[in-house]
Backbone as CSV, one residue per row, in Angstrom:
resi,resn,N_x,N_y,N_z,CA_x,CA_y,CA_z,C_x,C_y,C_z
1,GLY,87.991,121.229,113.843,88.004,119.908,113.184,88.959,118.816,113.707
2,ARG,90.276,118.916,113.614,91.045,117.756,113.663,91.292,117.955,115.189
3,GLY,91.288,118.973,115.882,91.607,118.903,117.261,90.504,117.888,118.002
4,PHE,89.362,118.446,117.772,87.941,117.488,118.198,88.188,116.066,117.916
5,VAL,88.833,115.708,116.775,88.854,114.449,116.435,90.116,113.749,117.027
6,SER,91.158,114.558,117.466,92.198,114.008,117.904,91.933,113.758,119.345
7,ARG,90.943,114.342,119.965,90.599,114.247,121.442,89.414,112.850,121.541
8,GLU,88.994,112.591,120.331,88.123,111.610,120.094,88.651,110.236,120.042
9,LEU,89.715,110.182,118.933,90.572,109.287,118.988,91.450,109.012,120.549
10,LEU,92.011,109.816,120.941,92.353,109.476,122.464,91.622,108.797,123.248
11,SER,90.386,109.497,123.352,89.487,108.568,124.247,88.750,107.498,123.670
12,ALA,89.146,106.898,122.471,88.386,105.769,122.008,88.921,104.458,122.921
13,GLY,87.971,103.425,122.955,88.080,102.366,123.708,88.982,101.159,123.095
14,SER,89.264,101.399,121.964,89.670,100.203,120.899,90.054,100.772,119.885
15,PHE,90.960,99.949,119.298,91.444,100.182,117.791,90.397,100.223,117.012
16,GLN,89.487,99.286,116.840,88.214,99.400,115.919,87.528,100.795,116.301
17,SER,87.321,101.052,117.385,86.383,102.235,117.746,87.184,103.495,117.079
18,ALA,88.470,103.544,117.245,89.269,104.594,116.591,89.391,104.466,115.259
19,MET,88.899,103.460,114.616,88.942,103.472,113.072,87.497,103.836,112.549
20,GLY,86.474,103.575,113.424,85.235,103.972,113.217,85.117,105.533,113.092
21,VAL,85.924,106.247,114.104,85.878,107.422,114.225,86.431,108.278,112.705
22,LEU,87.725,107.687,112.423,88.100,108.375,111.050,87.373,107.916,109.878
23,LYS,86.660,106.840,109.860,85.799,106.467,108.872,84.401,107.393,108.629
24,THR,84.199,108.150,109.765,82.924,108.782,109.595,82.830,110.426,110.104
25,ARG,84.046,110.845,110.091,84.285,112.554,110.434,84.827,113.172,109.362
26,PRO,83.719,113.731,108.727,84.037,114.407,107.086,85.051,115.874,107.558
27,MET,85.087,116.244,108.863,85.780,117.477,109.139,87.363,117.089,109.109
28,ILE,87.735,115.744,108.839,89.083,115.640,109.143,89.640,115.340,107.622
29,ALA,89.108,116.240,106.713,89.713,116.155,105.369,91.076,116.672,105.182
30,GLY,92.089,116.175,104.322,93.296,116.599,104.109,94.220,116.050,105.181
31,HIS,94.056,114.927,105.829,95.149,114.700,106.778,95.597,113.116,106.668
32,ASN,96.626,112.754,107.267,96.930,111.358,107.211,97.035,111.002,108.728
33,TYR,96.544,109.736,109.155,96.960,109.399,110.192,97.354,108.120,110.318
34,GLN,98.610,107.790,111.098,99.384,106.374,111.403,98.794,106.054,112.640
35,MET,97.890,104.778,112.542,97.280,104.055,113.612,97.973,102.746,113.853
36,LEU,98.116,102.752,115.223,98.959,101.492,116.096,97.948,100.946,117.015
37,ASP,97.628,99.835,117.234,96.927,98.995,118.320,98.167,98.490,119.104
38,ILE,98.590,98.926,120.068,99.853,98.317,120.887,99.638,97.152,121.578
39,LYS,98.168,96.664,121.678,97.926,95.150,122.190,98.240,94.206,121.213
40,THR,97.695,94.640,119.950,97.661,93.458,118.891,98.924,93.785,117.960
41,GLY,99.503,95.030,117.776,100.234,95.204,116.685,99.945,95.717,115.385
42,GLU,98.602,95.623,115.303,97.704,95.850,114.246,98.036,97.412,113.980
43,THR,98.322,97.742,112.553,98.459,99.099,112.098,97.791,99.562,110.782
44,ALA,97.537,100.759,110.603,96.863,101.049,109.655,97.140,102.502,108.988
45,ASP,97.266,102.868,107.971,97.544,104.014,107.146,96.155,104.843,106.842
46,VAL,95.712,105.908,107.347,94.404,106.269,106.895,94.512,107.766,106.452
47,GLU,94.324,107.865,105.132,94.150,109.239,104.408,92.747,109.512,104.251
48,THR,92.353,110.891,104.696,91.154,111.521,104.935,90.802,112.490,103.576
49,TYR,89.684,112.472,103.120,89.395,113.391,102.003,87.896,113.761,102.049
50,GLY,87.681,114.548,103.478,86.189,114.607,103.617,85.465,113.317,103.799
51,VAL,84.233,113.035,103.036,83.523,111.778,103.033,84.363,110.454,102.696
52,GLU,85.425,110.914,101.694,86.120,109.668,101.160,87.347,109.525,101.738
53,ASN,87.410,108.378,102.580,88.571,107.946,103.330,89.000,106.614,102.843
54,LYS,90.132,106.521,102.896,90.948,105.151,102.328,91.794,104.757,103.307
55,ILE,91.672,103.462,103.498,92.490,102.746,104.656,93.650,101.835,104.211
56,LEU,94.721,101.515,104.493,95.601,100.601,104.137,95.755,99.830,105.452
57,ASN,95.540,99.049,105.512,95.982,98.101,106.572,97.160,97.633,106.603
58,VAL,98.298,97.539,107.309,99.839,97.198,107.021,100.030,96.289,107.991
59,ALA,100.228,95.143,107.507,100.478,93.942,108.104,102.024,93.738,108.392
60,THR,102.601,93.386,109.615,103.732,92.868,110.165,104.583,92.070,108.742
61,GLY,105.799,92.717,108.411,106.413,92.223,107.249,106.112,92.772,105.854
62,ASP,105.039,93.586,106.369,104.915,94.225,104.642,106.175,95.288,104.455
63,ALA,106.248,95.509,102.908,106.939,96.639,102.657,106.809,97.951,103.467
64,PRO,107.862,98.539,103.815,107.591,99.852,104.202,106.723,100.895,103.453
65,HIS,106.002,101.418,104.198,104.766,102.599,103.464,105.104,103.910,103.781
66,PHE,105.420,104.821,103.040,105.736,106.116,103.296,105.019,106.863,102.046
67,HIS,104.589,108.327,102.562,104.434,109.531,101.578,104.649,110.632,102.457
68,ALA,104.805,111.831,101.622,105.252,112.938,102.112,104.330,114.291,101.559
69,ASN,103.209,114.333,102.343,102.375,115.449,101.995,101.681,115.496,100.610
70,THR,101.205,114.103,100.383,100.551,114.080,99.172,99.732,112.702,99.407
71,TYR,98.463,112.289,98.881,97.680,111.300,99.038,98.264,110.199,97.997
72,VAL,98.216,109.138,98.665,98.698,107.910,97.561,97.635,106.884,97.650
73,LEU,96.659,106.803,98.535,95.522,105.676,98.336,94.283,106.389,97.671
74,ILE,94.134,107.734,97.900,93.142,108.597,97.285,93.525,109.145,96.178
75,THR,93.044,108.461,95.011,93.847,108.844,93.624,93.066,110.036,92.609
76,ASN,91.775,110.257,93.304,90.830,110.630,92.287,90.415,112.325,92.699
77,ARG,91.606,112.671,93.470,91.216,114.045,93.787,92.540,114.922,93.445
78,PRO,92.228,116.448,93.105,93.355,117.059,92.674,94.349,117.327,93.810
79,GLN,95.442,117.510,93.486,96.456,117.563,94.764,97.832,118.543,94.248
80,PHE,98.250,119.058,95.066,99.582,120.291,94.736,100.642,119.401,95.405
81,THR,101.812,119.166,94.581,102.870,118.626,94.943,103.925,119.451,94.991
82,ASP,104.763,119.946,96.142,105.673,120.887,95.899,107.047,119.966,95.755
83,TRP,108.186,120.607,95.547,109.397,120.088,95.590,110.105,119.607,96.612
84,GLY,109.532,119.949,97.926,110.032,119.289,99.306,109.530,118.093,99.182
85,SER,108.163,117.870,99.030,107.417,116.743,98.999,108.229,115.611,98.148
86,ILE,108.404,116.178,96.916,108.941,115.045,96.026,110.301,114.455,96.267
87,ALA,111.083,115.745,96.841,112.490,115.527,97.398,112.418,114.282,98.363
88,ARG,111.459,114.241,99.537,111.147,113.836,100.417,110.902,112.068,100.109
89,GLU,109.945,111.840,98.888,109.380,110.723,98.332,110.731,109.994,97.739
90,VAL,111.638,110.896,96.932,112.560,110.322,95.966,113.696,109.574,97.209
91,ARG,113.982,110.563,98.206,114.858,109.921,99.488,114.463,108.859,100.167
92,ALA,113.249,108.761,100.450,112.714,107.580,101.162,112.739,106.217,100.085
93,SER,112.480,106.457,99.007,112.677,105.425,98.073,114.027,104.775,97.801
94,GLN,114.899,105.553,97.969,116.513,105.290,98.005,116.777,104.874,99.114
95,MET,116.275,104.825,100.471,116.540,104.073,101.643,116.550,102.570,101.966
96,PRO,117.536,101.912,102.567,117.062,100.406,102.644,116.024,100.168,103.426
97,PRO,115.390,99.081,103.470,114.181,98.820,104.385,114.982,98.569,105.767
98,PRO,114.006,99.021,106.692,114.477,98.879,108.275,114.966,97.446,108.471
99,THR,115.671,97.308,109.369,115.836,95.989,110.088,115.399,95.800,111.310
100,ASP,115.635,94.453,111.699,115.050,94.286,113.200,116.525,94.694,114.136
């Protein structure tokens, strides 16, 4: 599943084409993709859960967005959160925002 999708993403001709791949491939369930268009600087955080995919378009200057092994955008699905993920989330919340 994900290997085929990765190859398809690498061969996508544009950011929009890559986003289309992520929106339409149910075999990429349970994964998170951080997407960046090098030409325009457009970024997106894509959470996948089968046919339900959620996309957060991250604008330059937005607050940093982070999550560790948990869904943040998809909230109506069961998930298991272990202590390691909780510890990373806590640590990330304590860190100052990045500066230029």
